[in-house]
PDB file of C-alpha atoms in Angstrom:
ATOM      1  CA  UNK A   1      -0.885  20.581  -3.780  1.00 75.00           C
ATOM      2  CA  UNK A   2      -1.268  18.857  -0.322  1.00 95.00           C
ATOM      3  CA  UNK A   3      -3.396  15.746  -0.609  1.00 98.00           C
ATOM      4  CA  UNK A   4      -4.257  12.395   1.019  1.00 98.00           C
ATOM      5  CA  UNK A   5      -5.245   9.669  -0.695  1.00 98.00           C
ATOM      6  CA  UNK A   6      -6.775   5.724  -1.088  1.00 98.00           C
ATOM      7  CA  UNK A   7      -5.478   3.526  -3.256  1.00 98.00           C
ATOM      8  CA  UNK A   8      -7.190  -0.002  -4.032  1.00 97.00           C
ATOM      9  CA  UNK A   9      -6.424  -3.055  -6.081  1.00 96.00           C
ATOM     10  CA  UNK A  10      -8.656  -3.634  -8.711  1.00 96.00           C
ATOM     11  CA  UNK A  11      -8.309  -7.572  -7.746  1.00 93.00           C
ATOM     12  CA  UNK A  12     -12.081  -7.776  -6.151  1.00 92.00           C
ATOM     13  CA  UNK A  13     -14.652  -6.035  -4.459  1.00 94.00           C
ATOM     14  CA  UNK A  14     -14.116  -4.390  -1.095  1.00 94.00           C
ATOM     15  CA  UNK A  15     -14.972  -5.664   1.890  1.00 93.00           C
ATOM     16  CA  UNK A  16     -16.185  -3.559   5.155  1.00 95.00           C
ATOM     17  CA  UNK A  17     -12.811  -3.184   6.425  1.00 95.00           C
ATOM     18  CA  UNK A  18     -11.362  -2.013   3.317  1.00 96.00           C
ATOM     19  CA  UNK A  19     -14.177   0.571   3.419  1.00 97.00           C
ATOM     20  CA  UNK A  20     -13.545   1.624   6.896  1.00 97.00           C
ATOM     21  CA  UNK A  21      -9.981   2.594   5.958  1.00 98.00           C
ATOM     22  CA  UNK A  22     -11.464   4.437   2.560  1.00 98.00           C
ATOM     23  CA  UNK A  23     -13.589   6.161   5.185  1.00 98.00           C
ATOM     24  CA  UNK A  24     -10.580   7.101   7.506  1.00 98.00           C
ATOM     25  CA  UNK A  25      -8.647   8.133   4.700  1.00 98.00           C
ATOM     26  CA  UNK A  26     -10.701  10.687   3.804  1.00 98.00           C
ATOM     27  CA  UNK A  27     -11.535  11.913   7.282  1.00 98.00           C
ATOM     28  CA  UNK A  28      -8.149  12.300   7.669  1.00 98.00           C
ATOM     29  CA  UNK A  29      -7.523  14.399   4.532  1.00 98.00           C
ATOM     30  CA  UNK A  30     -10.369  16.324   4.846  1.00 98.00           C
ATOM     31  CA  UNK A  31      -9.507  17.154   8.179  1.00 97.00           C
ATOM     32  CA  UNK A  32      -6.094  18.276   7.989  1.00 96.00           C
ATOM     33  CA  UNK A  33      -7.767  20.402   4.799  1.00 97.00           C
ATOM     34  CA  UNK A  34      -6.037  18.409   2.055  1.00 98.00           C
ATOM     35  CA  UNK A  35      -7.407  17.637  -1.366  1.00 98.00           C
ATOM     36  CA  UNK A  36      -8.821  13.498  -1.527  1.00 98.00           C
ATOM     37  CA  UNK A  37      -7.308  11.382  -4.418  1.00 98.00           C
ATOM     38  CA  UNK A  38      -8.287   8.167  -5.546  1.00 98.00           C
ATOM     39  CA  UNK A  39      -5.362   5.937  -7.389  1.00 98.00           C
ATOM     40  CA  UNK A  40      -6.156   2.491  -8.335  1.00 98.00           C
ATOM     41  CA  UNK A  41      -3.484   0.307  -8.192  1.00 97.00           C
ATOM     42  CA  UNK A  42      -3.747  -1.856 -11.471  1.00 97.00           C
ATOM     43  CA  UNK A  43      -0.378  -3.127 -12.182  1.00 96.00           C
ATOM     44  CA  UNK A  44      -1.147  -6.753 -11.178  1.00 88.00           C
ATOM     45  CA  UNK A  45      -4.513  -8.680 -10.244  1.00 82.00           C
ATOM     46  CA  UNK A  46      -6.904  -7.241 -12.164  1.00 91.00           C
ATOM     47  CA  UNK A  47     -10.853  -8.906 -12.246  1.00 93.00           C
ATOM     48  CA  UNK A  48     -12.428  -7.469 -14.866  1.00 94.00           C
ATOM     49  CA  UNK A  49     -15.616  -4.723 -13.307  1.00 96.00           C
ATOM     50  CA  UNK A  50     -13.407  -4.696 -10.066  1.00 96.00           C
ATOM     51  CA  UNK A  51     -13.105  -1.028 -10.332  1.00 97.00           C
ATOM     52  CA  UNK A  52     -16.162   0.068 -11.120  1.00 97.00           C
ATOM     53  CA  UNK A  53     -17.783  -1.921  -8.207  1.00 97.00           C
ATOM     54  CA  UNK A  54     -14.851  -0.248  -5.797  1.00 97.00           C
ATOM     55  CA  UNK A  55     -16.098   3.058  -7.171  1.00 98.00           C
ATOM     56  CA  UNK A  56     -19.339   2.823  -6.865  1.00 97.00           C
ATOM     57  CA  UNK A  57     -19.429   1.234  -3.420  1.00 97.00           C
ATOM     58  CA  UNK A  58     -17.324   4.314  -2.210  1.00 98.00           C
ATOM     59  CA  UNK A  59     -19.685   7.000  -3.706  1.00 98.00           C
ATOM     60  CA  UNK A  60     -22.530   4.741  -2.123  1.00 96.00           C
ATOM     61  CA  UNK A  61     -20.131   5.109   1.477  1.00 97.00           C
ATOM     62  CA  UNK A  62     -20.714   8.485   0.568  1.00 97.00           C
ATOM     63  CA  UNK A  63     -17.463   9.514  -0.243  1.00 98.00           C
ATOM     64  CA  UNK A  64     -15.890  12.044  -3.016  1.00 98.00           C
ATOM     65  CA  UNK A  65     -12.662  12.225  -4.004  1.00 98.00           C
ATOM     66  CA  UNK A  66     -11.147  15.397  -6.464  1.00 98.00           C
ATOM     67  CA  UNK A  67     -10.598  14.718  -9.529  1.00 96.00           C
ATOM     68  CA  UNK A  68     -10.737  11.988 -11.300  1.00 97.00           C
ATOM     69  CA  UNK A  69      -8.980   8.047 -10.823  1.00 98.00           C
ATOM     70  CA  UNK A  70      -5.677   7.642 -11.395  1.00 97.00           C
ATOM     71  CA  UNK A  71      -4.688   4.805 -12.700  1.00 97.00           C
ATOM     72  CA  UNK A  72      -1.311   3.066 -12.152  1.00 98.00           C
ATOM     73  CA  UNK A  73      -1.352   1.295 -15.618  1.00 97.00           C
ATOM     74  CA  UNK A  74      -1.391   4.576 -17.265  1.00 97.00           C
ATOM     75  CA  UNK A  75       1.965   6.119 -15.742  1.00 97.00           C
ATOM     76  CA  UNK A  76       4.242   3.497 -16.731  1.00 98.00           C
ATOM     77  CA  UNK A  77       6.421   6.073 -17.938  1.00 98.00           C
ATOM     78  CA  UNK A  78       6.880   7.527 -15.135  1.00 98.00           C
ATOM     79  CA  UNK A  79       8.261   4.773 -13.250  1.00 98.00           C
ATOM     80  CA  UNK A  80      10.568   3.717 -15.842  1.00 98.00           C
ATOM     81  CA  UNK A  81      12.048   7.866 -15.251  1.00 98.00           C
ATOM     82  CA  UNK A  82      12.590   6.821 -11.504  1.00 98.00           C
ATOM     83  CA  UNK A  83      14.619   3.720 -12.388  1.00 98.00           C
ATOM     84  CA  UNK A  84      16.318   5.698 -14.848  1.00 98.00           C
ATOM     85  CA  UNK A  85      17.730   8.123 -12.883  1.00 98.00           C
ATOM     86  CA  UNK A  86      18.307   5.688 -10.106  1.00 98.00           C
ATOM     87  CA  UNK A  87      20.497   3.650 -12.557  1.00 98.00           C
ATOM     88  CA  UNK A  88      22.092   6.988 -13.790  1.00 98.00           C
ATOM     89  CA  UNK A  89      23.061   7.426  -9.976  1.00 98.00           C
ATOM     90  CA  UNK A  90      24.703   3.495  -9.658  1.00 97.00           C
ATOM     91  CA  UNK A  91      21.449   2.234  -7.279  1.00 98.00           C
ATOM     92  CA  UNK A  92      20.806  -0.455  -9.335  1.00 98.00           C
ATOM     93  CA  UNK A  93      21.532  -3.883  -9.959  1.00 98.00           C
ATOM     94  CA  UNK A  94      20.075  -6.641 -11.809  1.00 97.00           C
ATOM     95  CA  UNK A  95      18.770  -9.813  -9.984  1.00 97.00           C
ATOM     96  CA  UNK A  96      18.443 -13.607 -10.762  1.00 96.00           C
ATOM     97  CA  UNK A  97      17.532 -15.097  -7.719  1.00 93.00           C
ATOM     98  CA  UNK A  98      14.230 -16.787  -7.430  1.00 88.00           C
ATOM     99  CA  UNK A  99      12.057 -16.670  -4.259  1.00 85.00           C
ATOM    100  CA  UNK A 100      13.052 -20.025  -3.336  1.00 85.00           C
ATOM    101  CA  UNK A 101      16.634 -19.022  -3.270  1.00 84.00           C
ATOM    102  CA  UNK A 102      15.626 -15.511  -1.246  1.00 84.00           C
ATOM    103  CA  UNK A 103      13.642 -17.748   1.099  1.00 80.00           C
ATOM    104  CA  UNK A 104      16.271 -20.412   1.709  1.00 77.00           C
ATOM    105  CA  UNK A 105      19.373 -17.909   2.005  1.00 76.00           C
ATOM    106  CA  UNK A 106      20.975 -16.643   5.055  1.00 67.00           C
ATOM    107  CA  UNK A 107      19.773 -13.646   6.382  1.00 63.00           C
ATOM    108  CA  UNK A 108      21.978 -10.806   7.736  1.00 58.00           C
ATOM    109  CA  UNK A 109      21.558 -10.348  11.616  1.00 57.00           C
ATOM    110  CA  UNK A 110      19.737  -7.093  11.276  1.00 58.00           C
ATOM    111  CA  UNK A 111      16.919  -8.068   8.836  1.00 61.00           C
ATOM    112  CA  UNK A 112      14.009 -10.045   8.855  1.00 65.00           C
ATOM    113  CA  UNK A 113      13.491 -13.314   7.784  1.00 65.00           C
ATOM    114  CA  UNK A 114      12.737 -13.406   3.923  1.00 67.00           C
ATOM    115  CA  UNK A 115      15.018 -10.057   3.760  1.00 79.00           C
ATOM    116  CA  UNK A 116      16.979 -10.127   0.282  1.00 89.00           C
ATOM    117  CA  UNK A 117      20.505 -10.716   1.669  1.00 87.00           C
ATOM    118  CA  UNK A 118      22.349  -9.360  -1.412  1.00 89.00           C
ATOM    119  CA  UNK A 119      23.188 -12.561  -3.712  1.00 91.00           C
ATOM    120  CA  UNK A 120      23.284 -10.858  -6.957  1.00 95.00           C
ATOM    121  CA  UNK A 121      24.321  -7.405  -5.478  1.00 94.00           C
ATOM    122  CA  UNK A 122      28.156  -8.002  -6.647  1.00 94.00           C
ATOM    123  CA  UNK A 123      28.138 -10.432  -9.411  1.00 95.00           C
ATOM    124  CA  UNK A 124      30.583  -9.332 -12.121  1.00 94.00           C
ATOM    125  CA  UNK A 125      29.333  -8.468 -15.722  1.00 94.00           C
ATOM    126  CA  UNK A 126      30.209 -12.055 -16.746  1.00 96.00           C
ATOM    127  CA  UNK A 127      28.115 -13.512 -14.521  1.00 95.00           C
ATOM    128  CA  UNK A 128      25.779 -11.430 -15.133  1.00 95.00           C
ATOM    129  CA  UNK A 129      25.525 -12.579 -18.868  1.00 95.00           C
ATOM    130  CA  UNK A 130      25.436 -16.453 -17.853  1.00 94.00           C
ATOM    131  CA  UNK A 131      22.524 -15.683 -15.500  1.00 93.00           C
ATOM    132  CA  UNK A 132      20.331 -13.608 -18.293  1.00 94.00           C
ATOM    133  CA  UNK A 133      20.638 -16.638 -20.272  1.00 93.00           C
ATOM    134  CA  UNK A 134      18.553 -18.503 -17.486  1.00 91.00           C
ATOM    135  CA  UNK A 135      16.045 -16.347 -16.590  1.00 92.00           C
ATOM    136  CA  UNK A 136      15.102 -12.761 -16.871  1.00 95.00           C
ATOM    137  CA  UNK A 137      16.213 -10.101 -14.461  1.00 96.00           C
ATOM    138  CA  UNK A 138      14.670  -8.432 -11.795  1.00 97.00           C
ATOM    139  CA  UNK A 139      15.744  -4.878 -10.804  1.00 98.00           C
ATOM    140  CA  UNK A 140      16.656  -3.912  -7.374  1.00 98.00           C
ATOM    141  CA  UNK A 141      17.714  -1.369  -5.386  1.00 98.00           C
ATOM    142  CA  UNK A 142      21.289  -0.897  -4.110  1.00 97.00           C
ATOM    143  CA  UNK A 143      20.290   0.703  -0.907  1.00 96.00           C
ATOM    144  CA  UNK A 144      22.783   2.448   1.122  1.00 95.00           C
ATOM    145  CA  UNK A 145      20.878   2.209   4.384  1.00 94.00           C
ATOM    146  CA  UNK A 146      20.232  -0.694   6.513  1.00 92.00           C
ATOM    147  CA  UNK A 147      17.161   0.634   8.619  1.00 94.00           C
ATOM    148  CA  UNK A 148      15.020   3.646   8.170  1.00 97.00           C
ATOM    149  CA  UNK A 149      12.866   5.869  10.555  1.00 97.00           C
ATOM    150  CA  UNK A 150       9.863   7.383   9.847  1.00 97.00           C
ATOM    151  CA  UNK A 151       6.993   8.737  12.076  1.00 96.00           C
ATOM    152  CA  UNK A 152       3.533   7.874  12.562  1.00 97.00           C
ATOM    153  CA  UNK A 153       0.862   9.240  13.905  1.00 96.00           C
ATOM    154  CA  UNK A 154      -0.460   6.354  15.436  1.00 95.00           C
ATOM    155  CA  UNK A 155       2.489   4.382  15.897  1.00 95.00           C
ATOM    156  CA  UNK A 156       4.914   7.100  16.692  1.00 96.00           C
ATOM    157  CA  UNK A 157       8.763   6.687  15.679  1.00 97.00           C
ATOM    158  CA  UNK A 158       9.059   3.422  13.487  1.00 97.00           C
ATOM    159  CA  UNK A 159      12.222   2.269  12.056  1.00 97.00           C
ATOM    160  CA  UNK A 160      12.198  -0.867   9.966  1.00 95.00           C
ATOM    161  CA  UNK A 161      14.434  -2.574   7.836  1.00 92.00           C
ATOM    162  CA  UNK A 162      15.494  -1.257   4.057  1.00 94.00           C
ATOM    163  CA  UNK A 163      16.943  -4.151   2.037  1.00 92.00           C
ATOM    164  CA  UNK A 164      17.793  -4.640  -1.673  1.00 95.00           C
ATOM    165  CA  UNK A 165      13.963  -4.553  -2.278  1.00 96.00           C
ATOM    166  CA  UNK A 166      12.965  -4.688  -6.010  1.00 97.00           C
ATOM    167  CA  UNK A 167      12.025  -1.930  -8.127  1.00 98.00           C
ATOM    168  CA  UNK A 168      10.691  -3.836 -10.965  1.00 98.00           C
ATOM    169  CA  UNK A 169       9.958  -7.440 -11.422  1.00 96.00           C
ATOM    170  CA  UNK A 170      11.264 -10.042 -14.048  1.00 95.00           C
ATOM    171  CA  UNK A 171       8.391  -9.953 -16.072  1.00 95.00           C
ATOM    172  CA  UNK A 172       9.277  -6.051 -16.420  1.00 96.00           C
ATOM    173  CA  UNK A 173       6.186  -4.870 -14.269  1.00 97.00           C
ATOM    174  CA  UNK A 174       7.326  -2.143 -11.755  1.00 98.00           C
ATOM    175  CA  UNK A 175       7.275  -2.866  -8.126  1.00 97.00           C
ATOM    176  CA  UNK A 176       4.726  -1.662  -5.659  1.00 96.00           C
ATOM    177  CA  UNK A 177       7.348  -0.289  -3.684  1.00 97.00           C
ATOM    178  CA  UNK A 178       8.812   1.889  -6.113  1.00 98.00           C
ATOM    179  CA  UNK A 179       5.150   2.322  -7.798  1.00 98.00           C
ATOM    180  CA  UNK A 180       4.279   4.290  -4.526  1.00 98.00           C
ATOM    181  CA  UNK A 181       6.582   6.161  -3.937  1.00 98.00           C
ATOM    182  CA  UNK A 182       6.746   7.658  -7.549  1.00 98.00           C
ATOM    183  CA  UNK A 183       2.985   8.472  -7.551  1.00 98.00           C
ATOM    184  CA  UNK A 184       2.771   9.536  -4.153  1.00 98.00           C
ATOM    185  CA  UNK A 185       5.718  12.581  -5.418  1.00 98.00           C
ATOM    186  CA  UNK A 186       3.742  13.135  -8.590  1.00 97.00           C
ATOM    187  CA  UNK A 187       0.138  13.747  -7.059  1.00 97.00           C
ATOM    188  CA  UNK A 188       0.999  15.729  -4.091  1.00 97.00           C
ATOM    189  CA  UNK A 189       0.520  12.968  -1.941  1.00 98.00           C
ATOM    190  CA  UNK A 190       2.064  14.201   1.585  1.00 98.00           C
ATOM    191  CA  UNK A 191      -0.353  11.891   3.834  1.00 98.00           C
ATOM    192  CA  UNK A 192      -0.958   8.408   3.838  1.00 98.00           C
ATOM    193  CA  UNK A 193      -3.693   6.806   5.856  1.00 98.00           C
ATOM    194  CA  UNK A 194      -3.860   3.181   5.102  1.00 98.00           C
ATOM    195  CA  UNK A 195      -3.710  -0.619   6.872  1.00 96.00           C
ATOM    196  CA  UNK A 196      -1.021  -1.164   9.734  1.00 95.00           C
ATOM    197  CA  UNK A 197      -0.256  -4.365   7.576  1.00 94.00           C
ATOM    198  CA  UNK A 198       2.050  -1.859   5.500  1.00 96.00           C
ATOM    199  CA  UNK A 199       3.696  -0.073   8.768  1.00 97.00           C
ATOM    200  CA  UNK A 200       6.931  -2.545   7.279  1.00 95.00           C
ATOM    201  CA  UNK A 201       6.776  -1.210   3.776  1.00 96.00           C
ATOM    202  CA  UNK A 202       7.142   2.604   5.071  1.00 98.00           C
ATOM    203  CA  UNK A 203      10.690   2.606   5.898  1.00 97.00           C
ATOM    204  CA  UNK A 204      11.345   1.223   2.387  1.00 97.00           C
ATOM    205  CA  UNK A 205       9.401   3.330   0.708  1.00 98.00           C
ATOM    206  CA  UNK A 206      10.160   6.366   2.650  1.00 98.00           C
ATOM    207  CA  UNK A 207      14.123   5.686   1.691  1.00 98.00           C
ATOM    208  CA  UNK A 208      13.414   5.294  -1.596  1.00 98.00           C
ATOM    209  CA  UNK A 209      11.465   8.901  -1.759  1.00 98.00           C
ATOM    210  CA  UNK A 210      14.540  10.846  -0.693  1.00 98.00           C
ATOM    211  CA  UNK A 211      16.886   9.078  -2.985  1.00 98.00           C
ATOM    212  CA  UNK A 212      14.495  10.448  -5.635  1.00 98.00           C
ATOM    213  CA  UNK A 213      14.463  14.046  -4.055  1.00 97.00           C
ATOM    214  CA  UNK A 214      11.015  13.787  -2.329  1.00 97.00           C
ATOM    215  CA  UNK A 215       9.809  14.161   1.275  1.00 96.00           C
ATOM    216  CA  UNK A 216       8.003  10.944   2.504  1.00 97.00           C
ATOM    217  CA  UNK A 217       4.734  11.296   3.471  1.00 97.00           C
ATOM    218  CA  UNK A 218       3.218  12.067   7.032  1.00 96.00           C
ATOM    219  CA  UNK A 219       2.048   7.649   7.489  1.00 98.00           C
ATOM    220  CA  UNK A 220      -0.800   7.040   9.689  1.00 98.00           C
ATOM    221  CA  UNK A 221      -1.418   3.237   9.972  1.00 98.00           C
ATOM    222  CA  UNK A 222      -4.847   2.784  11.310  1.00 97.00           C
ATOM    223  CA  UNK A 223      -5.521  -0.784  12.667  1.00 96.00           C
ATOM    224  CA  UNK A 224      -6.863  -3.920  10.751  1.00 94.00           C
ATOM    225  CA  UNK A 225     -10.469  -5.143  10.537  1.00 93.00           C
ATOM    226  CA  UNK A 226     -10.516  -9.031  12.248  1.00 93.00           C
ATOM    227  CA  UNK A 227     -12.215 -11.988  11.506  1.00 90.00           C
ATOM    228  CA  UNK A 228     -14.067 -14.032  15.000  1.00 86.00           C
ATOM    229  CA  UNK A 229     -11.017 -15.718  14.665  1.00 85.00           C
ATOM    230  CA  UNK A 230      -8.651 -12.525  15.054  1.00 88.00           C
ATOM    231  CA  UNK A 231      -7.617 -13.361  11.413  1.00 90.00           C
ATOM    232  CA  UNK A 232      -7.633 -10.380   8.885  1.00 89.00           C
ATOM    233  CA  UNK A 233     -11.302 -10.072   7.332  1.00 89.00           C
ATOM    234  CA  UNK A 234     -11.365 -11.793   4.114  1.00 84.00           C
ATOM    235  CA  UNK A 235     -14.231 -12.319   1.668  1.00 77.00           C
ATOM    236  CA  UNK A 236     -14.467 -15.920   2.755  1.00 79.00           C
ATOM    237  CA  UNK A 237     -15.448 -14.910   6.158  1.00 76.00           C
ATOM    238  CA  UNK A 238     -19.472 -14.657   4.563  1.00 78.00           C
ATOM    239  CA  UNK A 239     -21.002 -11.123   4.015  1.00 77.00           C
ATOM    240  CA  UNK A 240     -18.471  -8.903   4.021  1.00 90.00           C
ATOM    241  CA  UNK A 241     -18.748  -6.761   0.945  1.00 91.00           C
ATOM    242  CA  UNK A 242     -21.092  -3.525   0.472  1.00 92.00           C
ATOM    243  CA  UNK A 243     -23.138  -5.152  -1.706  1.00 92.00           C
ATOM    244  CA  UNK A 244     -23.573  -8.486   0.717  1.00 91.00           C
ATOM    245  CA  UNK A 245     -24.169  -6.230   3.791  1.00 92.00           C
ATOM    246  CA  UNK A 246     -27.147  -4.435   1.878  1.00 91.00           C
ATOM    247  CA  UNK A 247     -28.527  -7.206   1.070  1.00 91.00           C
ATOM    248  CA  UNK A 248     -28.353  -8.448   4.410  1.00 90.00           C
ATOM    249  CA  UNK A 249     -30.265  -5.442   5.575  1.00 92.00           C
ATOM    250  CA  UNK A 250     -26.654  -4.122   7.342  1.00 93.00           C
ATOM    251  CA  UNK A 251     -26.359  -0.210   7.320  1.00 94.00           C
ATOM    252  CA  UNK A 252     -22.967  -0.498   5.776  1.00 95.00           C
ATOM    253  CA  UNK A 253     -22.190   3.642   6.706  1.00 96.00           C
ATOM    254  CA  UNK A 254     -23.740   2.994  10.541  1.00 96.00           C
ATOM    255  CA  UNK A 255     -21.845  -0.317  11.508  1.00 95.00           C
ATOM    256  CA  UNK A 256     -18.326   1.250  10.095  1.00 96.00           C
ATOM    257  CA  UNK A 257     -18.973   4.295  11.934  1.00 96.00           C
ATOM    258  CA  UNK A 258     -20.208   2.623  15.573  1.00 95.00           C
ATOM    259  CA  UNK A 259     -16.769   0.798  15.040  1.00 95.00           C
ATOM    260  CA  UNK A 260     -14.745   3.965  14.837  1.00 95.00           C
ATOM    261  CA  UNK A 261     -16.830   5.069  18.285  1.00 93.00           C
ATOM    262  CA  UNK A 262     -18.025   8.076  16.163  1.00 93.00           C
ATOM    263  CA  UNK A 263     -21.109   9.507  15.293  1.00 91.00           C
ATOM    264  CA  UNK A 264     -23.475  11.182  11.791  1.00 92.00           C
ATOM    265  CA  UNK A 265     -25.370   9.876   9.032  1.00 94.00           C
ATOM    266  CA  UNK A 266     -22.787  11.197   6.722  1.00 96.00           C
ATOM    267  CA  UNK A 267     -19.207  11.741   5.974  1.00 97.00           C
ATOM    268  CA  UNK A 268     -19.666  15.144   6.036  1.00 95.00           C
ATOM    269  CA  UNK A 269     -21.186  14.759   9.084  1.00 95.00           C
ATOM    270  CA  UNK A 270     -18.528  13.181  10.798  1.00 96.00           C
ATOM    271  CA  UNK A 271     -16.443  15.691   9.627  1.00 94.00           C
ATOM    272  CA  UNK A 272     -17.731  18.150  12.205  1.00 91.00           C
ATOM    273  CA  UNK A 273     -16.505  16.333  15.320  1.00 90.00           C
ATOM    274  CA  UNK A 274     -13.431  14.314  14.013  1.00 94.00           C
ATOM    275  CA  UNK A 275     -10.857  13.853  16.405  1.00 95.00           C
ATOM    276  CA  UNK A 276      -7.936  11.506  15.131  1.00 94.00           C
ATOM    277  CA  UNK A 277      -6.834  11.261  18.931  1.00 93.00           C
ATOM    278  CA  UNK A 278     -10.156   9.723  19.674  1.00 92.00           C
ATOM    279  CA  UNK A 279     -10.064   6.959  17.405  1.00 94.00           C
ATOM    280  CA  UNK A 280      -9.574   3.007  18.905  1.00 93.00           C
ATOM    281  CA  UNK A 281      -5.919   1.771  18.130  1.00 92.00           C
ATOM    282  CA  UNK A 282      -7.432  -1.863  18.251  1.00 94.00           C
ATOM    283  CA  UNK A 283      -8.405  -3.763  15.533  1.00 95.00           C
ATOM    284  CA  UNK A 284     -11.661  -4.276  14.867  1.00 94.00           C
ATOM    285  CA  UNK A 285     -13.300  -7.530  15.375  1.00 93.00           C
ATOM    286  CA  UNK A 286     -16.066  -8.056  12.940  1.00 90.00           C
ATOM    287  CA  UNK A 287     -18.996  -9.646  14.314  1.00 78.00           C
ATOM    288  CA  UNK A 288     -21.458 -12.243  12.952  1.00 59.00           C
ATOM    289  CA  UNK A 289     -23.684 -11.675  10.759  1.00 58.00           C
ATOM    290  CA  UNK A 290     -20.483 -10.742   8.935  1.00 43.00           C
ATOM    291  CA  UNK A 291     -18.175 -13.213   9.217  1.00 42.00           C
ATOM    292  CA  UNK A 292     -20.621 -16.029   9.114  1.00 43.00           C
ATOM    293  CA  UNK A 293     -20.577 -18.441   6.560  1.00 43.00           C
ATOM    294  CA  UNK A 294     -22.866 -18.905   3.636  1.00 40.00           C
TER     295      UNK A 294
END
């Protein structure tokens, strides 16, 4: 199978630029003639009736999706099989280090500031034992590779930085990182349309798919929706959700679409004329009446 997919955060409702990259996501799959998934990404921030809302404010976009929700809470097992066979392999290592300590650490040259630069990459099995009596251990990867490349088709050739990243956290929840990457192989998932904010997290991510014998994903990193401010649009800019814009008498579908420069009353009916070359590379500013306050 050959899909694309959108994966939210059942932490809140959506908010128009959220929606907007739902939208593109599904252009983009439908386009290229893959199947549409929908994973929601429930391993951490969870409001209770997030989801629903999420769902029902994309079928109200006037999206579909095949098959039904994945949801990351139920495949626990299968990210525990990852790290398995990653520890089976020797790319893993237990960590201690709070992010204080991460924060406050040198960094190597060639990575970014906050970059994990190894502490408890070497400690011996002693020291290992005093530190598990102080806290409980993170699991990271022991990554072979300093940078990455992968290819956009926005962006082009991107190669960012692979560190030590975790796999799973201290309080045993696995790590986006590795989450997405494991569920991405599982479903097919061989394009992945979703906020430039994560153009950083690709290189990772794509590293950590070939170490577990899958292909990364085609990445297409469409740009951010903006506050007045040129901020990223938050629900404390005012109306910004589906429901808000409705009842503000916005056309939710029509002022997502005149952003993207394209025209239709439907998804289906942009469809006919999408053009991923014709699509702004800006972000989009949001305008008032939406990120006025209340």
């Amino acid at each position: 199978m050959s899909a694309g997919r959108y994966a939210p955060s059942p932490s809140g409702d959506l908010h128009v630029g959220n929606l907007r990259t739902a939208l593109l996501a599904w252009l983009w799959a439908r386009h290229s003639g893959r199947e549409f998934l929908i994973r929601v990404e429930d391993l951490d921030r969870v409001r209770a009736g997030a989801e629903q809302r999420q769902l029902d404010d994309l079928r109200a976009l006037g999206l579909d999706w095949d098959g039904p929700p994945v949801r990351q809470s139920e495949r626990l097992g299968l990210y525990d099989a990852a790290i398995a066979r990653l520890q089976d392999e020797d790319r893993v290592y237990e960590c201690f280090c709070t992010r204080r300590e991460i924060l406050e650490a040198p960094t190597a040259p060639h990575h970014p500031p906050g970059a994990y630069p190894g502490t408890c990459r070497d400690l011996t099995e002693a020291q290992r034992a005093e530190r598990r009596t102080e806290r409980p251990a993170a699991l990271r990867l022991r990554s072979e590779a300093a940078t990455f490349r992968v290819e956009d088709e926005i962006h082009g050739t991107y190669e960012g930085a692979v560190d030590d990243f975790v796999l799973r956290r201290g309080d045993g929840v696995p790590a986006y990182n590795l989450a997405v990457v494991v569920d991405d192989a599982d479903q097919g998932v061989d394009q992945v349309v979703r906020g430039d904010d994560l153009l950083a997290s690709a290189p990772r991510q794509a590293y950590l798919a070939t170490l577990l014998g899958a292909s990364p994903p085609t990445y297409v990193h469409v740009p951010l929706a903006l506050n007045a401010s040129g901020q990223r649009l938050a629900k404390r800019d005012g109306a910004v959700t589906f429901t808000e814009l409705r009842e503000a008498g916005v056309d939710v579908f029509a002022l997502i679409v005149e952003s993207l420069g394209l025209t239709g009353a439907s998804p289906g009916g942009l469809l006919k004329s999408f053009d991923p070359a014709q699509l702004p590379t800006q972000p989009w500013v949001v305008e008032p009446p939406v990120s006025s306050g209340r």
